[in-house]
Coordinates of C-alpha atoms and ligand atoms in Angstrom, one line a residue:
M639 CA 0.0 0.0 0.0
K640 CA 1.2 3.5 -0.7
I641 CA 0.9 6.7 1.4
A642 CA 0.4 10.2 0.0
V643 CA 0.8 13.1 2.4
Q644 CA -0.4 16.3 0.7
N645 CA 0.3 19.8 2.2
V646 CA -0.2 18.7 5.8
T647 CA 0.1 21.2 8.6
T648 CA -0.2 20.2 12.2
T649 CA -0.6 22.7 15.0
I650 CA -0.1 22.1 18.7
Q651 CA -1.2 24.8 21.1
K652 CA -1.6 27.3 18.3
R653 CA 2.0 26.6 17.1
P654 CA 2.4 25.1 13.7
I655 CA 4.8 22.2 14.3
I656 CA 4.9 20.9 10.8
Q657 CA 4.0 23.1 7.9
D658 CA 2.7 22.3 4.4
M659 CA 4.4 18.9 4.3
S660 CA 4.0 16.6 1.3
L661 CA 5.6 13.2 0.8
D662 CA 5.0 10.0 -1.0
V663 CA 5.7 6.5 0.1
G664 CA 5.5 3.9 -2.6
S665 CA 4.1 0.4 -2.1
G666 CA 6.9 -1.7 -0.4
E667 CA 9.2 1.2 -0.1
C668 CA 11.2 1.9 3.0
I669 CA 11.3 5.7 3.7
G670 CA 13.4 7.3 6.4
I671 CA 12.5 10.5 8.1
I672 CA 15.6 12.2 9.6
G673 CA 16.1 15.6 11.2
P674 CA 17.4 17.2 14.4
N675 CA 15.7 16.9 17.8
G676 CA 12.4 18.8 17.8
S677 CA 12.3 19.2 14.0
G678 CA 8.9 17.6 13.7
K679 CA 9.6 13.9 12.8
S680 CA 7.3 12.4 15.4
T681 CA 4.6 15.0 14.8
L682 CA 4.7 14.0 11.1
L683 CA 4.4 10.3 11.9
K684 CA 1.7 11.0 14.5
S685 CA -0.3 12.9 11.9
I686 CA 0.1 9.8 9.6
Y687 CA -0.9 7.3 12.2
R688 CA -3.7 9.5 13.5
A689 CA -2.5 10.1 17.0
L690 CA -2.6 13.9 16.2
P691 CA -5.3 15.6 14.1
Y692 CA -3.9 17.8 11.3
D693 CA -5.3 21.2 10.5
A694 CA -4.8 21.4 6.8
G695 CA -3.9 19.1 3.9
E696 CA -4.8 15.5 3.1
I697 CA -3.5 12.0 3.7
Y698 CA -4.4 9.1 1.5
V699 CA -3.5 5.5 2.0
D700 CA -3.9 4.0 -1.5
R701 CA -7.2 5.6 -2.4
I702 CA -8.6 5.7 1.2
D703 CA -9.2 9.2 2.6
W704 CA -7.3 8.4 5.8
A705 CA -9.1 10.9 8.1
A706 CA -12.4 9.3 7.2
C707 CA -11.3 5.7 7.8
S708 CA -12.5 4.0 11.1
A709 CA -9.9 3.3 13.7
K710 CA -10.3 -0.4 13.5
E711 CA -10.1 -0.4 9.7
A712 CA -7.0 1.8 9.8
A713 CA -5.3 -0.7 12.2
K714 CA -5.7 -3.4 9.6
Y715 CA -3.7 -1.4 7.2
M716 CA -1.2 0.3 9.5
A717 CA 0.9 -1.0 12.4
V718 CA 2.8 1.5 14.6
V719 CA 5.8 1.1 16.8
S720 CA 6.1 4.4 18.8
Q721 CA 7.9 5.6 21.8
E722 CA 4.6 5.9 23.7
G723 CA 2.8 2.8 22.7
A724 CA 3.9 0.4 25.4
A725 CA 1.3 -0.3 28.1
Q726 CA 2.4 -0.2 31.7
F727 CA -0.1 -2.9 32.8
D728 CA 1.1 -6.3 33.9
F729 CA 0.6 -8.3 30.7
S730 CA 2.7 -11.2 29.7
V731 CA 4.9 -10.8 26.6
E732 CA 2.7 -13.2 24.7
E733 CA -0.5 -11.2 25.7
M734 CA 1.1 -8.0 24.6
V735 CA 1.8 -9.5 21.1
L736 CA -1.6 -11.0 20.9
M737 CA -3.1 -7.5 21.2
G738 CA -1.7 -7.0 17.7
R739 CA -4.3 -9.5 16.5
S740 CA -7.3 -7.4 17.7
P741 CA -8.0 -5.5 14.4
H742 CA -8.7 -8.8 12.8
K743 CA -11.2 -9.9 15.4
K744 CA -14.7 -9.0 16.8
W745 CA -15.1 -7.7 20.3
F746 CA -14.3 -10.4 22.9
E747 CA -13.6 -13.0 20.1
A748 CA -11.3 -15.6 21.6
D749 CA -7.7 -16.1 20.3
S750 CA -7.6 -18.7 17.5
D751 CA -4.9 -21.2 16.8
D752 CA -4.0 -19.0 13.8
D753 CA -3.6 -16.0 16.1
R754 CA -1.3 -18.0 18.4
R755 CA 0.7 -19.2 15.4
V756 CA 1.2 -15.7 14.1
V757 CA 2.2 -14.5 17.6
K758 CA 4.7 -17.4 18.0
R759 CA 6.3 -16.6 14.7
A760 CA 6.5 -12.9 15.5
L761 CA 8.1 -13.6 18.9
E762 CA 10.6 -16.0 17.3
Q763 CA 11.5 -13.4 14.7
V764 CA 12.6 -10.9 17.5
G765 CA 14.2 -13.7 19.6
L766 CA 11.7 -13.5 22.5
W767 CA 9.6 -16.7 22.2
E768 CA 11.4 -18.2 25.2
D769 CA 10.4 -15.1 27.2
R770 CA 6.7 -15.3 26.3
E771 CA 5.5 -15.9 29.9
R772 CA 7.5 -13.1 31.4
S773 CA 5.8 -10.0 32.6
F774 CA 6.2 -7.2 30.1
I775 CA 6.9 -4.5 32.7
T776 CA 9.9 -6.5 34.0
L777 CA 11.6 -6.4 30.6
S778 CA 14.5 -4.1 29.8
G779 CA 13.9 -1.1 27.5
G780 CA 15.4 -3.0 24.5
E781 CA 13.4 -6.1 25.2
K782 CA 10.2 -4.1 25.5
Q783 CA 11.0 -2.4 22.1
R784 CA 11.4 -5.8 20.5
V785 CA 8.0 -7.0 21.9
M786 CA 6.4 -3.9 20.4
I787 CA 8.0 -4.8 17.1
A788 CA 6.6 -8.3 17.4
R789 CA 3.2 -6.9 18.1
A790 CA 3.4 -4.8 15.0
I791 CA 4.5 -7.9 13.0
A792 CA 1.6 -9.9 14.4
Q793 CA -0.8 -7.2 13.3
Q794 CA 0.0 -8.2 9.7
A795 CA -0.6 -4.7 8.3
Q796 CA 0.7 -3.6 4.9
I797 CA 2.2 -0.4 6.3
L798 CA 4.6 -0.2 9.2
V799 CA 5.2 3.2 10.9
L800 CA 8.3 3.1 13.1
D801 CA 9.1 6.1 15.4
E802 CA 12.7 5.6 16.3
P803 CA 12.4 1.8 16.3
T804 CA 16.1 1.2 17.2
N805 CA 16.1 3.5 20.3
H806 CA 17.1 1.4 23.3
L807 CA 18.5 -1.4 21.2
D808 CA 22.1 -2.6 21.1
I809 CA 23.8 -2.7 17.7
H810 CA 22.9 -6.3 17.0
H811 CA 19.2 -5.7 17.7
Q812 CA 19.2 -2.4 15.8
L813 CA 20.3 -4.2 12.7
Q814 CA 18.0 -7.2 13.5
V815 CA 14.9 -4.9 13.7
M816 CA 15.7 -3.2 10.4
E817 CA 16.4 -6.5 8.7
I818 CA 13.1 -8.0 10.0
A819 CA 11.2 -4.9 9.0
R820 CA 12.6 -5.0 5.5
E821 CA 12.1 -8.8 5.1
L822 CA 8.4 -8.3 5.8
G823 CA 8.2 -6.7 2.4
V824 CA 5.6 -4.1 3.6
T825 CA 5.6 -0.3 3.2
I826 CA 7.7 1.3 5.9
I827 CA 8.0 4.9 7.1
A828 CA 10.5 5.3 9.9
A829 CA 11.9 8.2 11.9
L830 CA 15.5 7.4 12.4
H831 CA 18.3 9.1 14.4
D832 CA 21.1 6.8 13.2
L833 CA 21.9 8.2 9.8
N834 CA 24.1 5.2 8.8
I835 CA 21.1 2.9 9.6
A836 CA 18.9 5.1 7.5
A837 CA 21.5 5.0 4.7
A838 CA 21.7 1.2 4.8
Y839 CA 18.0 0.3 5.0
C840 CA 16.0 3.1 3.4
D841 CA 15.2 3.4 -0.3
R842 CA 14.6 7.1 0.1
I843 CA 15.0 9.7 2.8
Y844 CA 13.1 12.9 3.7
V845 CA 15.0 15.5 5.8
V846 CA 12.9 17.5 8.2
D847 CA 14.1 20.7 9.7
N848 CA 12.2 23.2 11.7
G849 CA 8.8 21.7 10.7
E850 CA 9.5 21.6 7.0
I851 CA 10.9 19.1 4.5
V852 CA 14.2 20.5 3.3
A853 CA 15.5 17.7 1.2
S854 CA 14.5 14.3 -0.2
G855 CA 16.0 11.6 -2.4
T856 CA 18.1 8.4 -2.2
P857 CA 20.5 8.2 0.7
A858 CA 23.4 9.1 -1.7
E859 CA 21.5 12.1 -3.0
V860 CA 20.5 13.4 0.5
L861 CA 23.3 12.5 2.9
T862 CA 26.0 14.8 1.7
E863 CA 28.6 16.5 3.8
Q864 CA 27.0 19.9 3.0
L865 CA 23.5 18.9 4.0
L866 CA 24.7 17.3 7.3
R867 CA 26.6 20.5 8.1
R868 CA 23.6 22.7 7.3
V869 CA 20.9 20.7 9.0
F870 CA 22.8 18.9 11.8
Q871 CA 25.7 21.3 12.3
V872 CA 28.2 18.4 12.2
E873 CA 31.4 17.9 10.1
T874 CA 31.4 14.5 8.4
D875 CA 33.3 12.4 5.9
V876 CA 30.8 10.7 3.6
I877 CA 31.8 7.7 1.4
I878 CA 30.1 4.9 -0.5
H879 CA 31.3 1.9 1.6
P880 CA 33.1 -0.6 -0.6
K881 CA 31.6 -3.6 1.2
T882 CA 28.0 -2.5 1.7
N883 CA 27.8 -0.3 -1.4
S884 CA 25.8 2.1 0.7
V885 CA 26.5 5.6 2.1
H886 CA 28.6 5.6 5.2
I887 CA 29.1 8.6 7.4
T888 CA 32.0 9.2 9.7
Y889 CA 31.4 12.0 12.1
L890 CA 34.4 14.2 12.6
P891 CA 34.6 15.6 16.2
A892 CA 35.0 19.4 16.1
R893 CA 38.3 19.3 18.0
S894 CA 39.9 16.9 15.5
V895 CA 38.7 19.1 12.6
A896 CA 40.2 22.1 14.4
A897 CA 43.5 20.2 15.1
V898 CA 43.9 19.2 11.4
A899 CA 43.2 22.8 10.3
E900 CA 45.9 24.0 12.8
V901 CA 48.5 21.6 11.4
S902 CA 47.8 22.5 7.8
R903 CA 48.1 26.2 8.5
Ligands
LIG485 N1 2.2 17.8 22.9 C1 3.0 18.8 22.6 N2 2.8 20.0 23.2 C2 3.7 21.0 23.0 N3 4.7 21.0 22.1 C3 4.9 19.8 21.5 C4 4.1 18.7 21.7 N4 4.5 17.7 20.9 C5 5.6 18.2 20.2 N5 5.8 19.4 20.6 C6 6.9 20.3 20.0 O1 6.9 20.2 18.6 C7 8.2 20.2 18.2 C8 8.5 18.9 17.3 O2 8.4 17.8 18.1 P1 8.6 16.3 17.6 O3 8.4 15.4 18.7 O4 7.7 16.2 16.4 O5 10.1 16.4 17.1 P2 11.1 15.2 16.7 O6 11.8 15.7 15.4 O7 10.4 13.9 16.6 O8 12.1 15.3 17.9 P3 13.1 14.2 18.5 O9 14.2 13.9 17.5 O10 13.7 15.0 19.7 O11 12.3 13.0 18.9 C9 9.1 20.3 19.4 O12 9.5 21.6 19.6 C10 8.2 19.8 20.5 O13 8.6 20.4 21.7

């Protein structure tokens, strides 16, 4: 399924947080949203997954007018892993993931064998099947994050919205989550802080700064030393890595840049 965001403006407490944003996500594409802290990435995603109402513009998912779609119907199409989604109630890991099946069921309908199979597979994918009986609230931040990914997988939606999905995760699990997400073959839109992860896994990237989209394109088109300096105020060395064939950014600490400049003076 594809997403079209057309001229969307979202205002919080009379302040426009994102302004006149337009973007397209093709079916099966993985789109990264990057930008500095407070630039509006989560607000954009919340507008897309309907946690925040937008004041102007339109969002379509395929041909569905997204604002007019019922919540239950929307959950069949779109699964969300956000920073705020995790319940603090004392559910088991397996129960948490079973909640991902609710859009496919009627009120109070019992869990079927098929639901349990889907949940088992999702928990195996994130490496937490052995922990299925543990209480969710006793898990570490990274384990909780992986349960939420499993819940989104179990939802079997055609669109996955990920708001900093690799936050809390060690490097092995950061890569694992992105690999799993891509292997699902679904449409992905993800706010990412790690630009090398965005470069490695995203087909295209949108750069958000101060509530506006300031650049978009393939990782190689977007992640240039000039753009990273302008938007993130960092000095970098950007190469195409010979082993991965994707953009690789090395961050240059300000003091080493200053030291090199001093030596070459
Ligand atoms: N509920 C809210 N009330 C007031 N201001 C808000 C609210 N939600 C977001 N904002 C403000 O909107 C701006 C954009 O926030 P948003 O969370 O979208 O940024 P972000 O790019 O996701 O940031 P980060 O990288 O830090 O997660 C920030 O200045 C933030 O303080």
